[in-house]
XYZ file of C-alpha atoms in Angstrom:
718
model
C 11.406 28.034 1.537
C 13.024 30.078 -1.213
C 16.012 31.243 0.828
C 16.583 27.755 2.205
C 16.598 26.271 -1.287
C 19.082 28.844 -2.533
C 21.497 28.083 0.250
C 21.442 24.399 -0.641
C 23.164 25.074 -3.985
C 25.928 27.349 -2.676
C 29.510 26.323 -3.398
C 31.846 27.654 -0.684
C 35.486 28.081 -1.709
C 38.379 26.986 0.437
C 41.582 29.011 0.159
C 43.299 25.933 -1.256
C 40.647 25.287 -3.927
C 42.181 24.373 -7.302
C 42.237 26.895 -10.118
C 39.710 26.145 -12.836
C 38.670 29.118 -14.930
C 39.687 32.754 -14.553
C 38.811 36.002 -16.284
C 40.501 39.392 -16.344
C 37.512 41.601 -15.540
C 36.743 42.623 -11.966
C 34.076 43.848 -9.540
C 34.604 45.308 -6.075
C 32.844 44.009 -2.974
C 30.700 46.512 -1.070
C 31.800 47.627 2.412
C 29.955 46.613 5.564
C 29.799 42.887 4.858
C 30.334 40.392 7.709
C 33.980 39.645 8.585
C 35.471 36.288 7.708
C 33.058 35.603 4.880
C 34.277 33.257 2.171
C 33.804 33.740 -1.549
C 30.773 31.797 -2.822
C 29.060 31.244 -6.160
C 25.567 29.848 -6.523
C 22.801 29.256 -9.041
C 19.845 31.565 -8.376
C 17.401 30.856 -11.198
C 17.469 27.157 -10.344
C 18.707 26.266 -6.851
C 19.547 22.800 -8.232
C 22.401 23.515 -10.636
C 22.246 19.968 -12.045
C 18.756 20.730 -13.391
C 19.316 24.018 -15.240
C 17.647 24.388 -18.647
C 17.408 26.713 -21.608
C 21.088 27.566 -22.027
C 21.361 30.234 -19.339
C 21.467 30.639 -15.578
C 21.268 33.565 -13.169
C 24.306 33.413 -10.885
C 25.070 35.090 -7.574
C 28.611 35.674 -6.350
C 29.170 36.749 -2.751
C 32.659 38.257 -2.251
C 34.522 38.134 1.058
C 34.191 41.079 3.435
C 37.404 42.869 2.528
C 37.431 45.090 -0.571
C 38.531 42.814 -3.413
C 38.350 42.458 -7.128
C 36.267 39.517 -8.380
C 36.648 37.756 -11.723
C 33.928 35.429 -13.028
C 34.241 33.014 -15.936
C 32.140 30.315 -17.608
C 33.702 27.478 -19.571
C 36.922 29.492 -19.801
C 35.275 32.691 -21.051
C 35.186 35.897 -19.049
C 31.616 36.835 -18.097
C 32.279 39.332 -15.297
C 31.085 42.308 -17.329
C 27.566 40.897 -17.101
C 27.553 41.025 -13.293
C 26.097 43.914 -11.327
C 26.628 44.840 -7.696
C 23.545 44.412 -5.481
C 22.561 46.338 -2.326
C 23.624 43.422 -0.106
C 27.156 43.456 -1.505
C 26.724 40.449 -3.754
C 27.137 40.335 -7.529
C 24.367 39.103 -9.809
C 24.748 38.148 -13.446
C 22.985 36.207 -16.196
C 25.339 33.682 -17.755
C 24.196 32.709 -21.252
C 25.416 30.381 -23.978
C 25.564 27.262 -21.803
C 26.118 24.024 -23.682
C 23.980 20.947 -23.007
C 25.598 18.952 -20.235
C 28.238 20.121 -17.783
C 29.388 23.757 -17.631
C 32.096 25.026 -15.293
C 31.616 28.422 -13.640
C 34.316 30.033 -11.526
C 34.856 33.120 -9.386
C 38.263 34.423 -8.190
C 39.320 37.267 -5.958
C 42.396 39.409 -6.446
C 43.870 42.333 -4.529
C 44.884 42.490 -0.880
C 44.991 39.288 1.108
C 45.091 35.652 -0.013
C 43.334 34.715 -3.234
C 40.023 32.857 -2.969
C 38.355 30.787 -5.640
C 34.895 29.250 -5.897
C 33.595 26.856 -8.519
C 30.141 25.767 -9.602
C 29.228 23.047 -12.047
C 25.971 23.720 -13.878
C 24.343 20.965 -15.937
C 22.221 22.419 -18.728
C 19.267 20.703 -20.430
C 17.437 21.678 -23.619
C 14.604 24.158 -23.133
C 12.268 21.671 -24.776
C 12.886 19.195 -21.934
C 12.836 16.765 -20.364
C 14.981 17.464 -17.321
C 13.849 14.805 -14.839
C 10.404 13.570 -15.951
C 11.667 10.873 -18.322
C 10.604 9.931 -21.829
C 8.190 12.440 -23.351
C 4.882 11.374 -24.843
C 4.786 10.735 -28.567
C 2.950 11.726 -30.637
C 2.511 15.203 -29.154
C 0.102 17.536 -30.965
C 0.877 21.257 -31.073
C -1.657 23.968 -30.200
C 0.438 27.138 -30.177
C -2.082 28.969 -32.360
C -4.625 28.882 -29.527
C -2.334 31.374 -27.759
C -1.778 33.579 -30.800
C 1.637 32.049 -31.456
C 2.720 30.818 -34.904
C 2.030 27.206 -35.911
C 4.517 24.683 -34.511
C 5.599 21.199 -35.460
C 6.048 17.974 -33.527
C 7.664 16.718 -31.426
C 8.766 19.869 -29.551
C 6.002 22.286 -30.639
C 8.358 25.250 -30.286
C 7.323 28.777 -31.205
C 9.053 32.168 -30.904
C 8.393 34.204 -27.785
C 5.899 37.042 -28.077
C 5.345 39.989 -25.735
C 2.116 41.961 -25.650
C 0.648 44.561 -23.316
C -2.665 45.153 -21.635
C -3.895 47.788 -19.269
C -6.614 47.935 -16.708
C -9.214 50.576 -17.388
C -10.870 52.728 -14.760
C -14.000 50.692 -15.551
C -12.200 47.617 -14.184
C -11.534 45.627 -17.365
C -8.319 44.684 -19.151
C -7.833 46.106 -22.640
C -5.053 45.603 -25.219
C -2.354 48.268 -25.406
C -0.159 48.548 -28.479
C 2.437 50.874 -26.950
C 3.344 50.208 -23.286
C 4.588 53.787 -22.950
C 1.141 55.143 -23.850
C -1.078 56.443 -21.075
C -4.745 56.127 -22.102
C -7.177 58.510 -20.464
C -8.933 55.608 -18.737
C -5.736 53.988 -17.395
C -6.090 52.761 -13.806
C -3.272 52.669 -11.259
C -1.984 49.927 -8.999
C -0.276 50.312 -5.644
C 3.030 48.516 -5.115
C 5.170 49.092 -2.062
C 3.055 52.040 -1.030
C 3.389 53.997 -4.290
C 1.082 54.226 -7.291
C 2.211 52.805 -10.637
C 0.439 52.738 -14.011
C -1.645 49.579 -14.347
C 0.050 48.388 -17.533
C 0.730 44.669 -17.781
C 3.478 42.982 -19.759
C 2.370 39.531 -20.965
C 4.970 37.131 -22.320
C 4.125 33.906 -24.149
C 6.425 31.270 -25.553
C 7.240 27.582 -25.325
C 9.193 25.741 -22.636
C 9.262 21.975 -22.030
C 7.006 21.521 -25.113
C 4.272 23.546 -23.378
C 3.100 27.104 -23.901
C 4.018 29.268 -20.919
C 2.728 32.687 -19.872
C 4.200 35.395 -17.651
C 2.440 38.561 -16.524
C 3.719 41.476 -14.442
C 3.196 45.205 -14.194
C 5.307 47.043 -16.758
C 7.975 49.513 -15.668
C 10.312 49.362 -18.621
C 11.941 46.230 -19.975
C 12.552 43.726 -17.168
C 16.083 42.934 -16.032
C 17.274 40.078 -13.804
C 19.913 42.302 -12.169
C 17.921 45.528 -11.683
C 14.635 45.362 -9.719
C 11.459 46.624 -11.335
C 9.497 49.070 -9.160
C 6.236 47.668 -10.517
C 7.032 44.188 -9.129
C 6.861 43.359 -5.433
C 9.520 40.657 -5.776
C 7.054 37.772 -5.314
C 5.566 35.252 -7.718
C 2.173 33.556 -7.896
C 2.248 30.329 -9.887
C -1.171 29.227 -11.121
C -2.333 25.682 -11.844
C -5.381 24.539 -13.830
C -7.811 21.703 -13.194
C -8.957 18.440 -14.734
C -7.056 15.194 -15.298
C -6.510 13.580 -18.681
C -4.137 11.520 -20.763
C -2.176 14.260 -22.513
C -0.565 13.783 -25.949
C -1.252 17.433 -26.786
C 0.052 20.855 -25.836
C -3.166 22.342 -24.483
C -5.068 25.553 -25.179
C -4.928 27.147 -21.727
C -2.676 27.722 -18.733
C -3.653 28.334 -15.125
C -4.241 31.973 -16.110
C -1.929 34.931 -15.517
C -3.877 38.167 -16.138
C -5.482 38.263 -12.708
C -6.336 41.505 -10.944
C -6.054 40.056 -7.434
C -2.360 39.377 -8.001
C -1.298 42.082 -10.431
C -2.935 44.962 -8.566
C -0.621 44.271 -5.608
C 2.511 43.934 -7.695
C 2.772 40.150 -7.816
C 4.078 38.587 -10.996
C 2.134 35.578 -12.288
C 3.348 32.536 -14.225
C 1.889 29.318 -15.589
C 2.165 26.755 -18.379
C -0.211 24.619 -20.410
C 1.404 21.537 -18.812
C 0.355 22.975 -15.448
C -3.258 22.303 -16.413
C -3.961 18.765 -15.253
C -6.559 18.274 -17.968
C -3.712 18.648 -20.479
C -1.336 16.581 -18.358
C -2.440 14.365 -15.454
C 1.094 13.941 -14.116
C 2.244 15.980 -11.115
C 5.810 14.978 -12.072
C 5.583 16.536 -15.543
C 3.796 19.523 -14.010
C 6.625 19.944 -11.489
C 9.208 19.913 -14.272
C 7.281 22.477 -16.327
C 6.828 24.749 -13.300
C 10.510 24.490 -12.408
C 11.581 25.412 -15.945
C 9.097 28.284 -16.310
C 9.991 29.699 -12.897
C 13.663 29.462 -13.853
C 12.977 31.464 -17.021
C 10.975 34.008 -15.026
C 13.886 34.592 -12.622
C 16.273 34.927 -15.556
C 13.971 37.623 -16.925
C 12.895 39.507 -13.784
C 15.407 38.563 -11.090
C 15.390 36.688 -7.759
C 12.024 35.808 -6.213
C 11.421 36.300 -2.497
C 8.880 33.482 -2.452
C 6.466 31.676 -4.762
C 2.818 31.042 -3.895
C 0.877 28.240 -5.585
C -2.724 28.914 -6.609
C -5.465 26.896 -8.306
C -8.353 24.549 -7.689
C -9.326 20.914 -8.262
C -6.595 19.450 -10.478
C -4.719 22.675 -9.745
C -4.863 21.758 -6.064
C -3.562 18.257 -6.793
C -0.505 19.739 -8.481
C 0.203 22.083 -5.588
C -0.071 19.369 -2.958
C 1.996 16.884 -4.960
C 4.704 19.301 -6.144
C 5.170 20.707 -2.636
C 5.430 17.140 -1.335
C 7.794 15.640 -3.912
C 9.616 18.582 -5.513
C 9.850 21.058 -2.622
C 11.109 24.557 -3.343
C 9.284 25.092 -6.626
C 6.405 26.578 -4.653
C 7.050 27.840 -1.115
C 3.463 28.108 0.115
C 0.276 26.749 -1.448
C -3.365 27.819 -1.594
C -5.143 24.787 -3.108
C -8.843 25.251 -3.842
C -11.609 22.580 -3.798
C -8.746 20.177 -3.283
C -7.955 16.543 -3.899
C -4.696 14.972 -2.614
C -3.482 13.225 -5.788
C -4.962 11.639 -8.945
C -4.827 8.009 -7.797
C -6.556 8.479 -4.432
C -9.543 9.894 -6.285
C -9.551 7.035 -8.788
C -11.230 4.613 -6.393
C -14.406 6.647 -5.756
C -14.586 7.652 -9.447
C -14.511 4.017 -10.588
C -16.899 3.086 -7.773
C -19.418 5.635 -8.987
C -19.363 4.244 -12.486
C -19.978 0.746 -11.133
C -22.713 1.932 -8.758
C -24.492 3.873 -11.489
C -24.512 0.753 -13.637
C -25.775 -1.378 -10.748
C -28.551 1.034 -9.767
C -29.689 1.236 -13.380
C -29.944 -2.554 -13.483
C -30.229 -5.109 -10.678
C -30.260 -2.405 -7.992
C -33.093 -0.390 -9.516
C -35.249 -0.939 -6.428
C -32.879 1.020 -4.173
C -34.490 4.260 -3.022
C -32.791 7.641 -3.406
C -31.898 7.615 0.295
C -30.411 4.134 0.018
C -28.305 5.062 -3.011
C -27.032 8.135 -1.195
C -26.127 6.043 1.857
C -24.186 3.556 -0.280
C -22.287 6.346 -2.058
C -21.619 8.325 1.126
C -21.812 11.749 -0.529
C -24.230 14.416 0.633
C -26.152 13.738 -2.563
C -26.068 10.731 -4.868
C -25.968 13.246 -7.726
C -22.238 13.522 -7.021
C -21.821 9.931 -8.232
C -23.811 10.740 -11.341
C -21.596 13.770 -11.938
C -18.394 11.740 -11.527
C -19.484 9.441 -14.332
C -20.604 12.301 -16.554
C -17.389 14.258 -16.155
C -14.534 11.884 -15.345
C -15.357 8.183 -15.626
C -14.370 8.185 -19.295
C -10.793 9.046 -18.232
C -10.406 5.365 -17.278
C -11.361 4.187 -20.766
C -9.156 3.575 -23.786
C -10.347 6.430 -25.990
C -13.471 7.885 -24.393
C -11.767 11.102 -23.302
C -9.429 11.794 -26.230
C -8.898 15.502 -26.784
C -10.031 16.894 -30.131
C -6.403 17.742 -30.949
C -5.663 14.018 -31.242
C -6.771 12.823 -34.708
C -9.238 9.957 -34.681
C -6.949 7.995 -36.994
C -4.163 8.217 -34.392
C -6.231 6.767 -31.548
C -5.952 3.245 -30.192
C -8.058 0.479 -31.660
C -7.518 -3.146 -30.632
C -7.750 -4.329 -34.239
C -6.839 -1.506 -36.601
C -4.424 0.516 -34.448
C -3.183 -1.410 -31.384
C -0.212 0.987 -31.020
C -2.361 4.090 -31.215
C -2.854 6.803 -28.588
C -4.608 5.602 -25.450
C -6.563 8.301 -23.656
C -6.540 6.732 -20.210
C -5.423 9.280 -17.619
C -2.811 6.832 -16.306
C -0.924 7.314 -19.595
C 0.789 10.293 -18.002
C 2.287 7.972 -15.378
C 3.850 5.542 -17.852
C 7.390 6.525 -16.812
C 6.579 5.708 -13.203
C 4.232 2.707 -13.401
C 5.431 1.049 -16.594
C 3.236 -0.921 -18.991
C 1.568 -4.285 -18.668
C 3.248 -6.378 -21.389
C 0.035 -8.336 -21.906
C -2.173 -5.329 -22.683
C 0.176 -2.448 -23.552
C -1.730 -0.247 -21.091
C -0.087 1.487 -18.141
C -0.090 -0.725 -15.059
C -3.058 0.135 -12.858
C -3.034 0.403 -9.055
C -6.842 0.513 -8.812
C -8.423 -2.324 -6.859
C -11.856 -3.301 -5.543
C -11.034 -6.782 -4.240
C -12.552 -7.209 -0.787
C -14.287 -3.814 -0.781
C -17.620 -4.072 1.036
C -19.759 -1.525 -0.746
C -22.437 0.039 1.437
C -21.070 -1.423 4.695
C -21.961 1.648 6.755
C -25.398 1.762 5.141
C -25.935 -1.849 6.204
C -24.784 -1.168 9.759
C -27.081 1.859 10.044
C -30.048 -0.154 8.823
C -30.510 1.987 5.692
C -30.149 -1.043 3.407
C -31.115 -4.630 4.118
C -28.909 -7.691 4.351
C -30.329 -8.910 1.044
C -29.545 -5.593 -0.664
C -25.986 -5.598 0.712
C -25.414 -9.130 -0.543
C -26.838 -8.400 -3.977
C -24.883 -5.149 -4.333
C -21.553 -6.770 -3.547
C -22.263 -9.853 -5.623
C -23.283 -7.885 -8.717
C -21.088 -4.754 -8.590
C -18.523 -6.123 -11.055
C -15.504 -4.198 -12.242
C -13.758 -2.545 -15.182
C -11.165 -4.118 -17.451
C -8.013 -2.365 -18.680
C -9.962 -0.601 -21.444
C -12.589 0.688 -19.010
C -15.211 -1.802 -20.159
C -17.572 -3.110 -17.424
C -17.008 -6.772 -16.610
C -18.403 -9.186 -14.043
C -15.108 -9.483 -12.151
C -13.801 -7.006 -9.614
C -10.711 -4.860 -10.252
C -7.303 -6.223 -9.170
C -4.313 -3.874 -8.848
C -1.006 -4.567 -10.536
C 1.532 -5.428 -7.774
C 4.351 -3.500 -9.467
C 2.141 -0.430 -9.732
C 1.295 -0.629 -6.032
C 4.948 -0.850 -5.060
C 5.772 2.194 -7.176
C 2.969 4.524 -6.128
C 3.936 4.264 -2.460
C 7.717 4.211 -2.919
C 7.604 7.273 -5.148
C 4.891 9.098 -3.165
C 2.494 9.238 -6.114
C -0.199 8.544 -3.539
C 0.629 11.622 -1.481
C 1.823 10.573 1.987
C 2.234 14.181 3.252
C 5.458 12.999 4.917
C 8.108 14.813 2.864
C 8.015 18.372 1.511
C 4.496 19.058 2.729
C 5.571 18.918 6.358
C 7.596 22.109 5.707
C 5.043 23.861 3.489
C 2.499 26.480 4.615
C -0.933 25.400 3.340
C -4.192 27.336 3.203
C -6.774 24.880 1.877
C -9.371 27.035 0.160
C -12.596 25.039 0.423
C -15.437 26.572 -1.526
C -18.270 24.331 -0.334
C -20.009 22.702 -3.286
C -21.530 19.735 -1.440
C -24.964 21.263 -1.025
C -26.494 24.724 -1.551
C -27.691 23.808 -5.031
C -24.345 22.210 -5.964
C -25.158 18.710 -4.706
C -24.121 17.179 -8.024
C -20.604 18.559 -7.891
C -17.560 16.276 -7.699
C -15.547 18.632 -5.454
C -16.704 17.275 -2.122
C -15.364 18.663 1.131
C -14.091 15.477 2.788
C -10.934 15.597 0.649
C -9.584 18.595 2.607
C -9.807 16.485 5.750
C -8.252 13.485 4.007
C -5.084 15.510 3.487
C -5.238 16.797 7.061
C -5.417 13.233 8.331
C -2.373 12.256 6.263
C -0.430 15.229 7.647
C -1.382 14.280 11.201
C -0.457 10.646 10.769
C 2.876 11.342 9.052
C 4.087 14.301 11.110
C 2.162 14.303 14.354
C 0.699 17.706 13.512
C -1.289 19.409 10.796
C -0.502 22.867 12.143
C 0.882 23.914 8.771
C -2.503 23.357 7.097
C -5.333 25.821 7.551
C -8.773 25.057 6.074
C -11.093 27.971 5.317
C -14.593 27.308 3.978
C -16.831 29.660 2.052
C -20.112 29.528 0.176
C -19.964 29.341 -3.641
C -20.842 32.996 -4.190
C -18.702 35.560 -5.981
C -18.524 37.984 -3.014
C -17.432 35.281 -0.557
C -14.962 33.758 -3.002
C -13.414 37.185 -3.594
C -13.191 37.944 0.126
C -11.684 34.546 0.872
C -9.157 34.769 -1.961
C -7.965 38.230 -0.945
C -7.591 37.256 2.711
C -5.828 33.966 1.966
C -3.333 35.545 -0.427
C -2.466 38.240 2.112
C -2.195 35.737 4.963
C 0.056 33.432 2.944
C 2.328 36.307 1.987
C 2.651 37.358 5.626
C 3.323 33.750 6.645
C 6.082 33.276 4.060
C 7.611 36.689 4.749
C 7.915 35.818 8.432
C 9.530 32.469 7.613
C 11.989 34.134 5.230
C 13.004 36.526 8.023
C 13.374 33.786 10.649
C 17.129 33.470 11.261
C 16.715 31.147 14.249
C 18.092 27.637 14.534
C 14.652 26.097 14.344
C 14.098 23.287 11.870
C 12.212 24.192 8.674
C 9.086 22.496 10.013
C 9.346 24.411 13.289
C 9.728 27.691 11.404
C 6.558 27.014 9.442
C 4.591 26.275 12.601
C 6.079 29.146 14.617
C 5.518 31.836 12.001
C 1.885 31.264 11.110
C 0.105 34.632 11.473
C -1.832 35.000 14.710
C -5.063 35.828 12.873
C -4.797 32.821 10.531
C -6.558 29.634 11.510
C -9.290 27.245 10.477
C -12.642 28.870 9.947
C -15.398 29.784 7.581
C -17.255 32.663 6.014
C -20.782 33.261 7.219
C -20.994 36.019 4.612
C -18.529 38.016 2.548
C -18.206 40.434 5.464
C -18.104 37.868 8.269
C -15.336 35.297 8.763
C -15.099 33.325 11.977
C -12.096 31.374 13.221
C -12.634 28.013 14.882
C -11.073 24.566 14.681
C -12.579 22.546 11.859
C -13.067 18.835 12.416
C -14.265 15.699 10.684
C -17.078 14.952 11.424
C -18.016 18.623 11.281
C -18.856 20.537 14.455
C -19.295 24.059 15.753
C -20.734 27.045 13.933
C -18.805 26.240 10.766
C -19.971 22.642 10.907
C -23.559 23.834 11.011
C -22.984 25.998 7.944
C -20.778 23.504 6.113
C -21.600 19.859 6.910
C -19.090 17.321 5.592
C -20.141 13.960 4.161
C -18.136 10.884 3.106
C -17.559 8.925 -0.108
C -17.825 5.386 -1.433
C -14.619 4.093 0.155
C -15.263 5.623 3.562
C -18.741 4.061 3.609
C -17.037 0.765 2.762
C -14.958 1.008 5.927
C -11.745 2.743 4.867
C -10.242 5.310 7.245
C -10.223 9.061 6.664
C -6.667 9.000 5.258
C -8.005 7.185 2.163
C -4.588 6.043 1.001
C -5.180 2.295 0.738
C -5.454 1.406 -2.935
C -5.518 -2.337 -2.304
C -6.570 -3.548 1.119
C -5.235 -6.545 2.974
C -7.882 -9.182 3.514
C -9.350 -11.003 6.467
C -11.708 -13.994 6.399
C -15.367 -13.286 5.794
C -17.052 -13.728 9.185
C -20.809 -13.274 9.390
C -20.526 -12.606 13.121
C -19.036 -9.206 12.226
C -22.384 -7.932 10.921
C -25.335 -6.609 12.957
C -27.774 -8.475 10.704
C -28.597 -12.059 9.827
C -27.978 -13.215 6.257
C -29.967 -15.997 4.669
C -28.084 -19.064 3.505
C -28.455 -17.881 -0.086
C -27.071 -14.429 0.722
C -24.178 -15.967 2.626
C -23.350 -18.050 -0.416
C -23.438 -14.971 -2.657
C -21.117 -13.069 -0.337
C -18.668 -15.965 -0.188
C -18.577 -15.916 -3.990
C -18.097 -12.128 -4.004
C -15.262 -12.328 -1.454
C -13.436 -15.608 -2.119
C -10.244 -14.316 -0.502
C -11.936 -12.404 2.291
C -12.941 -8.792 2.939
C -10.910 -5.657 3.580
C -9.127 -5.438 6.902
C -8.742 -1.693 7.397
C -6.872 -2.143 10.664
C -3.767 -2.981 8.608
C -1.740 -0.979 6.067
C -2.580 -1.499 2.430
C -0.791 -3.926 0.145
C 2.571 -2.445 -0.871
C 2.122 0.535 1.454
C 5.384 1.831 2.932
C 7.190 5.170 3.365
C 8.431 6.960 0.221
C 12.088 6.804 -0.788
C 12.682 10.552 -1.063
C 12.080 13.802 -2.904
C 13.304 15.127 -6.245
C 13.176 11.715 -7.906
C 14.362 11.626 -11.496
C 13.000 9.487 -14.312
C 15.843 10.481 -16.580
C 16.568 12.734 -19.524
C 16.597 10.437 -22.509
C 17.623 13.198 -24.934
C 20.954 14.160 -23.389
C 21.358 11.656 -20.578
C 22.587 14.405 -18.277
C 20.024 13.581 -15.573
C 20.098 9.870 -14.745
C 17.102 8.115 -13.217
C 17.014 7.906 -9.441
C 16.990 4.126 -9.714
C 17.114 1.582 -12.562
C 13.869 1.053 -14.449
């Protein structure tokens, strides 16, 4: 949680600590502080002082209990005048002018009693990044003008910061406001901390980490990091946008910040164009952008009590993966229509493309019911939708954004070094490139996968259909072109995705993260062609259970895809998450972080569903679905589950066992047996065993280096 993360960066001074840097100015500690306290200095805007960016850092100094004078310096220069006493007796100050690389900060007491000194080394990185995500994509096309910012140039796409104002009218819409001190006749009010404030919103836009960022908060004069704003409740909502694509451009949208649900209650809102997965399908890059933007927010507005993640689809992927691998950036998450990570979804997406091709050709005789049974979804239209919306992300150039000039795109003959628009491009720093093809190594695999196995066992398809399907399904080559052979994963890619938790194991940061999985049900009810199928919420639950022995920190709440229910669910979930995090922040017990999360879940918060906007019931949700919610919201499967994979869906390449026709409840002809032997020369998937390369991750906060300054080394050699 936020407080836990802050404590991790504290430097506690011993009385014998060596003198580093001193300054002549002074501040006096407030009375009433605990006896025996030692002088400390810590980084507030980024709890990891080795990962500070942008040339400044918000610093907190906690003096000892006795009345003392405190001097603070940075790189030998006195900075104490910039510090301000806080109600808790600490001192807070924004230290600016940091140089790239190491900076030495120091605090010293003087007056009665022995002198104490505390030191903090802060490592600063350029505001254009990277900090830990590794080499940045080149070329990188700028789109600042989409946000009303001036044109920018590659490679950093930097633009000056702009501040504008909007207000909410009594008619319920946001309108521009030239002068934030003006009070239009139709100005609405918001309620923060029990008092009414003018509903005027300050919106800040600029560039950080090569992306365009946005901040929004109620306006109560110019914000200050050392003086609280009465229009801000001290909490931050960080929004994430959907999709998944190759990148190479800045993006024209963020997760959205001018949102009445948040602003009307005094929350501040932040996001970045690299927090939209359609602009950047890398949770690692998204984590870096969110860390840097949140750091800037704190340096503008002050310390944050806790940060809540918000967003659906690809926005949910980012929340789950950032909370798992870079814990502390978001403290609690509310992922909507969720998926666990980009690579877990890749199997069913590729499967759908292959199935669509098969059913349009040799499998044309399959009935609608048979196709649905092979795909596993509630409606086969979901497979059609996957190909229409996302299958081109596995191709070389089929999903290139319009910002990428055609002349710059990859062509095997005319431009073999051009931009490749495969979504795996964003994982180049993790997976590396295949030297034979130049494409990012792929962990996708269909070797041994028995498509339609459950449909065969249920009698929905015949033995002959099963044999023909698996013999003719084919695969996709590295450019996304259909070929007769099945897909084989790159062994180095498999090793990496498990070691570095790119396939989300739910075993690290997520075990200590409050989760409200916001499942707007799009499986049926006229949305049967939607890709956001409900089983993925239960996939993540299964991973939590397997890794931690409990999924008590994840609540799933289902609602129909109507505006009234979505609004009711969103309002309840935001309030419940805030209460959950507030209770954890106040928990001073000796429980472990995981125990605190489980112990402080609000009593009224549990699995359940909305029967209508005015009626929410609480009951345990299960897979397969049961109870009243199960009747309202049935949950289907997908292509890999029908092929025999378990609910955790984290096996990218299965281990094989010999093909044994005694395992099937049907009799195959000699010809069909021969076809299946040819389809499975090495055997079929053995889902009783872990996947190839599957093992526990090596840890959180992995670094892929900072190639510009070298101040953040990679976690391991690459």
